[in-house]
Amino acid sequence: MTLSPDEIRRNIEILFEKIAFHAEKVGRDPKEIKLVAVTKTHPAEVIRSAYQIGLRSFGENYAQELRDKAKTLAFDAIEWHFIGRIQTNKLKYVVPVAEYIQSVYRKEEMEEIEKIAARIGKKQKVLIEVNVSGEETKGGIKTDDVQTFVEECLSYRNVEIVGLMTMAPFIEPENTRHYFKKLFALREELRRFYPNIIELSMGMTNDFTVAIEEGSTMLRIGTAIFGEREYKKD
Ligand SMILES: *Cc1c(COP(=O)(O)O)cnc(C)c1O
């Protein structure tokens, strides 16, 4: 079900109040936390409602869906984030429109991003997806392998690694805390050698309050803004 613009506005207001509350609780400035509104499966009109309320960053999971929405909404100053599973052969739809690709963790993906970005004369900002929980169903690289991966990517001229991303397991929010602490610690370690690695993309509808307290700089939130998603059955 698609929520009305008024319902979306109300949800965003409540969300910003919660973000401010939890940021201030740990002495952080809420302005240093970017809200990425996750719009996968939702129609372009929903993005426009959120845009009119002032949101500018939107996250999509599917390459063609991102391409199509970016085309429909081309006249709006939107910052697109690709946050989904990467299929290397579909990166050609993603690189031309995404300001950030958040979910990179394979060498072939980096190589393909580098190739496309070079061709279109762009420097592509990426985050490395880290599987901090070790759950097998989750994407991402193991915590211990991240540094080597970063080193392997140093030669790329058209890719800039700007941070780390993770998805915590869907459990009691409080129990996600140590996963977020792990990602924070990893970022601190990497930042000593790679000062561009700054962003910590963590926190979704279920666990964003905890992620804020643990240092998140990018929240990826869908359900709390737009309601439940309906996936097409085909
Ligand atoms: C769908 C999705 C989100 C948003 O999830 P909600 O629970 O609806 O907030 C965030 N991150 C990723 C990677 C997603 O796939």
Short mmCIF file of C-alpha atoms and ligand atoms in Angstrom, two decimals:
data_model
loop_
_atom_site.label_atom_id
_atom_site.label_comp_id
_atom_site.label_asym_id
_atom_site.label_seq_id
_atom_site.Cartn_x
_atom_site.Cartn_y
_atom_site.Cartn_z
CA MET A 1 0.00 0.00 0.00
CA THR A 2 1.27 3.45 -0.91
CA LEU A 3 1.04 6.02 1.87
CA SER A 4 -0.36 9.49 1.23
CA PRO A 5 1.97 12.52 1.12
CA ASP A 6 0.61 13.58 4.53
CA GLU A 7 1.38 10.22 6.07
CA ILE A 8 4.89 10.32 4.63
CA ARG A 9 5.40 13.85 5.95
CA ARG A 10 4.31 12.80 9.43
CA ASN A 11 6.60 9.75 9.36
CA ILE A 12 9.56 11.87 8.33
CA GLU A 13 8.88 14.39 11.08
CA ILE A 14 8.74 11.64 13.70
CA LEU A 15 11.90 10.10 12.28
CA PHE A 16 13.85 13.36 12.44
CA GLU A 17 12.76 13.80 16.06
CA LYS A 18 14.05 10.34 16.93
CA ILE A 19 17.31 10.89 15.04
CA ALA A 20 17.89 14.14 16.93
CA PHE A 21 17.02 12.56 20.27
CA HIS A 22 19.43 9.65 19.90
CA ALA A 23 22.20 11.78 18.42
CA GLU A 24 22.00 14.28 21.25
CA LYS A 25 21.86 11.50 23.81
CA VAL A 26 25.45 10.61 22.87
CA GLY A 27 26.58 14.17 22.18
CA ARG A 28 26.45 14.00 18.40
CA ASP A 29 25.24 16.67 16.00
CA PRO A 30 22.21 15.24 14.15
CA LYS A 31 23.32 17.18 11.06
CA GLU A 32 26.30 14.85 10.61
CA ILE A 33 23.90 11.94 10.04
CA LYS A 34 22.54 11.55 6.52
CA LEU A 35 19.13 10.04 6.05
CA VAL A 36 18.98 7.86 2.96
CA ALA A 37 15.33 7.11 2.23
CA VAL A 38 15.05 3.58 0.88
CA THR A 39 12.48 3.48 -1.90
CA LYS A 40 12.84 0.05 -3.48
CA THR A 41 9.50 -1.27 -4.81
CA HIS A 42 7.85 2.13 -4.20
CA PRO A 43 6.67 4.23 -7.15
CA ALA A 44 8.38 7.43 -8.25
CA GLU A 45 5.49 9.54 -6.89
CA VAL A 46 6.43 8.44 -3.38
CA ILE A 47 9.98 9.70 -3.92
CA ARG A 48 8.57 12.99 -5.12
CA SER A 49 6.49 13.34 -1.93
CA ALA A 50 9.57 12.81 0.20
CA TYR A 51 11.55 15.17 -2.02
CA GLN A 52 8.98 17.92 -1.55
CA ILE A 53 9.32 17.51 2.21
CA GLY A 54 13.05 18.08 1.81
CA LEU A 55 14.73 14.69 1.51
CA ARG A 56 17.43 14.51 -1.15
CA SER A 57 19.16 11.14 -0.68
CA PHE A 58 17.39 8.01 -1.88
CA GLY A 59 18.46 4.37 -1.82
CA GLU A 60 17.53 1.75 -4.39
CA ASN A 61 18.30 -1.99 -4.51
CA TYR A 62 17.64 -3.00 -8.10
CA ALA A 63 19.72 -1.76 -11.02
CA GLN A 64 16.98 -1.29 -13.60
CA GLU A 65 14.58 0.15 -11.06
CA LEU A 66 17.22 2.73 -10.14
CA ARG A 67 17.89 3.52 -13.79
CA ASP A 68 14.19 3.99 -14.54
CA LYS A 69 13.48 6.14 -11.49
CA ALA A 70 16.54 8.29 -12.12
CA LYS A 71 15.17 8.93 -15.59
CA THR A 72 11.65 9.73 -14.38
CA LEU A 73 12.97 12.07 -11.70
CA ALA A 74 15.87 13.49 -13.69
CA PHE A 75 14.89 17.11 -13.11
CA ASP A 76 15.10 16.79 -9.33
CA ALA A 77 18.39 17.27 -7.47
CA ILE A 78 18.41 13.77 -6.08
CA GLU A 79 21.44 11.98 -4.69
CA TRP A 80 21.05 8.30 -5.53
CA HIS A 81 22.55 5.51 -3.43
CA PHE A 82 22.71 1.99 -4.75
CA ILE A 83 22.39 -0.32 -1.75
CA GLY A 84 21.42 -3.67 -3.28
CA ARG A 85 23.13 -6.88 -4.26
CA ILE A 86 25.37 -6.11 -7.17
CA GLN A 87 25.12 -8.02 -10.42
CA THR A 88 28.26 -7.10 -12.29
CA ASN A 89 26.58 -7.08 -15.70
CA LYS A 90 24.03 -4.53 -14.46
CA LEU A 91 26.51 -2.02 -13.09
CA LYS A 92 26.23 -0.20 -16.41
CA TYR A 93 22.80 1.00 -15.23
CA VAL A 94 24.06 1.98 -11.80
CA VAL A 95 27.35 3.84 -12.26
CA PRO A 96 25.98 6.61 -14.50
CA VAL A 97 23.37 7.65 -11.90
CA ALA A 98 24.56 6.62 -8.43
CA GLU A 99 26.41 9.14 -6.27
CA TYR A 100 27.28 6.27 -3.93
CA ILE A 101 27.43 2.53 -4.46
CA GLN A 102 27.19 1.21 -0.93
CA SER A 103 27.30 -2.50 -1.35
CA VAL A 104 30.58 -3.44 -3.02
CA TYR A 105 32.60 -6.37 -1.76
CA ARG A 106 34.05 -8.28 -4.69
CA LYS A 107 37.09 -7.57 -6.79
CA GLU A 108 35.16 -8.11 -10.06
CA GLU A 109 32.60 -5.54 -8.98
CA MET A 110 35.29 -2.94 -8.24
CA GLU A 111 36.97 -3.66 -11.55
CA GLU A 112 33.74 -3.21 -13.47
CA ILE A 113 32.89 0.00 -11.60
CA GLU A 114 36.38 1.32 -12.37
CA LYS A 115 35.97 0.47 -16.03
CA ILE A 116 32.57 2.12 -16.45
CA ALA A 117 33.50 5.16 -14.34
CA ALA A 118 36.66 5.68 -16.41
CA ARG A 119 34.66 5.44 -19.61
CA ILE A 120 32.15 8.09 -18.57
CA GLY A 121 34.74 10.26 -16.84
CA LYS A 122 33.49 9.95 -13.29
CA LYS A 123 34.98 9.24 -9.91
CA GLN A 124 32.61 6.75 -8.28
CA LYS A 125 32.19 6.90 -4.53
CA VAL A 126 31.77 3.46 -3.02
CA LEU A 127 31.35 1.92 0.40
CA ILE A 128 32.54 -1.57 1.19
CA GLU A 129 29.85 -3.86 2.52
CA VAL A 130 31.06 -5.77 5.56
CA ASN A 131 29.40 -8.87 6.94
CA VAL A 132 29.96 -8.18 10.62
CA SER A 133 27.57 -10.84 11.84
CA GLY A 134 28.96 -13.67 9.74
CA GLU A 135 25.43 -14.72 8.75
CA GLU A 136 25.69 -16.74 5.58
CA THR A 137 22.62 -15.27 3.94
CA LYS A 138 24.12 -11.78 4.18
CA GLY A 139 26.28 -10.12 1.59
CA GLY A 140 29.56 -8.48 2.43
CA ILE A 141 33.18 -9.22 3.03
CA LYS A 142 34.49 -10.66 6.29
CA THR A 143 35.81 -8.12 8.77
CA ASP A 144 39.32 -9.61 8.66
CA ASP A 145 39.53 -9.29 4.88
CA VAL A 146 38.56 -5.66 4.53
CA GLN A 147 42.02 -4.12 4.81
CA THR A 148 43.48 -6.40 2.13
CA PHE A 149 40.55 -5.61 -0.11
CA VAL A 150 41.12 -1.88 0.32
CA GLU A 151 44.79 -2.33 -0.54
CA GLU A 152 43.89 -4.25 -3.68
CA CYS A 153 41.73 -1.35 -4.80
CA LEU A 154 44.32 1.39 -4.36
CA SER A 155 45.35 1.33 -8.00
CA TYR A 156 41.88 2.27 -9.21
CA ARG A 157 41.77 5.85 -10.40
CA ASN A 158 38.03 6.19 -10.85
CA VAL A 159 36.84 4.59 -7.65
CA GLU A 160 37.01 6.28 -4.28
CA ILE A 161 36.34 4.21 -1.18
CA VAL A 162 34.63 6.56 1.25
CA GLY A 163 33.30 4.26 3.94
CA LEU A 164 31.88 1.00 5.20
CA MET A 165 28.35 -0.36 5.15
CA THR A 166 26.69 -3.18 7.04
CA MET A 167 23.34 -4.80 7.65
CA ALA A 168 22.82 -6.10 11.16
CA PRO A 169 20.75 -9.24 11.69
CA PHE A 170 17.02 -8.67 12.17
CA ILE A 171 16.97 -9.13 15.94
CA GLU A 172 16.14 -7.14 19.07
CA PRO A 173 17.63 -3.70 18.31
CA GLU A 174 19.72 -3.64 21.47
CA ASN A 175 21.40 -6.88 20.41
CA THR A 176 22.68 -5.25 17.20
CA ARG A 177 24.87 -2.88 19.19
CA HIS A 178 28.03 -4.97 19.20
CA TYR A 179 27.88 -5.39 15.40
CA PHE A 180 27.79 -1.64 14.97
CA LYS A 181 30.64 -1.26 17.44
CA LYS A 182 32.64 -3.71 15.33
CA LEU A 183 32.11 -1.69 12.17
CA PHE A 184 33.00 1.52 13.99
CA ALA A 185 36.25 0.00 15.28
CA LEU A 186 37.13 -1.23 11.81
CA ARG A 187 36.55 2.23 10.35
CA GLU A 188 38.77 3.78 13.03
CA GLU A 189 41.55 1.34 12.18
CA LEU A 190 41.31 1.93 8.41
CA ARG A 191 41.04 5.67 8.74
CA ARG A 192 44.55 5.86 10.16
CA PHE A 193 45.90 4.77 6.76
CA TYR A 194 43.07 5.84 4.47
CA PRO A 195 41.69 9.18 5.63
CA ASN A 196 38.92 9.11 3.00
CA ILE A 197 37.25 6.17 4.69
CA ILE A 198 34.83 8.16 6.81
CA GLU A 199 31.27 7.03 6.23
CA LEU A 200 29.57 4.41 8.35
CA SER A 201 26.36 3.32 6.66
CA MET A 202 24.46 1.41 9.32
CA GLY A 203 20.99 1.48 10.78
CA MET A 204 17.63 0.57 9.23
CA THR A 205 14.05 0.88 10.51
CA ASN A 206 14.58 -1.83 13.09
CA ASP A 207 17.86 -0.66 14.57
CA PHE A 208 18.66 2.92 13.54
CA THR A 209 18.46 4.35 17.06
CA VAL A 210 21.23 2.00 18.19
CA ALA A 211 23.26 2.68 15.01
CA ILE A 212 23.14 6.43 15.67
CA GLU A 213 24.47 5.91 19.17
CA GLU A 214 27.29 3.80 17.74
CA GLY A 215 28.43 6.39 15.24
CA SER A 216 26.40 5.89 12.06
CA THR A 217 26.81 8.65 9.45
CA MET A 218 24.27 7.23 6.98
CA LEU A 219 20.94 5.69 7.90
CA ARG A 220 19.15 3.61 5.28
CA ILE A 221 15.49 3.73 6.19
CA GLY A 222 12.49 2.56 4.21
CA THR A 223 9.61 1.12 6.23
CA ALA A 224 9.55 3.84 8.91
CA ILE A 225 8.99 6.44 6.18
CA PHE A 226 6.98 4.70 3.47
CA GLY A 227 5.28 1.82 5.27
CA GLU A 228 5.53 -1.87 4.45
CA ARG A 229 6.79 -2.87 1.03
CA GLU A 230 4.84 -5.07 -1.31
CA TYR A 231 6.98 -7.26 -3.48
CA LYS A 232 5.57 -8.19 -6.86
CA LYS A 233 5.01 -11.88 -7.24
CA ASP A 234 5.95 -13.20 -10.63
C1 LIG B 1 15.56 -2.50 2.19
C2 LIG B 1 16.85 -2.09 2.78
C3 LIG B 1 16.93 -1.10 3.78
C4 LIG B 1 15.71 -0.45 4.41
O1 LIG B 1 15.05 -1.35 5.24
P1 LIG B 1 13.85 -0.90 6.21
O2 LIG B 1 13.79 -1.99 7.21
O3 LIG B 1 12.62 -0.82 5.36
O4 LIG B 1 14.20 0.41 6.80
C5 LIG B 1 18.18 -0.71 4.20
N1 LIG B 1 19.31 -1.25 3.71
C6 LIG B 1 19.28 -2.21 2.76
C7 LIG B 1 20.55 -2.76 2.25
C8 LIG B 1 18.06 -2.66 2.27
O5 LIG B 1 18.04 -3.63 1.35
#
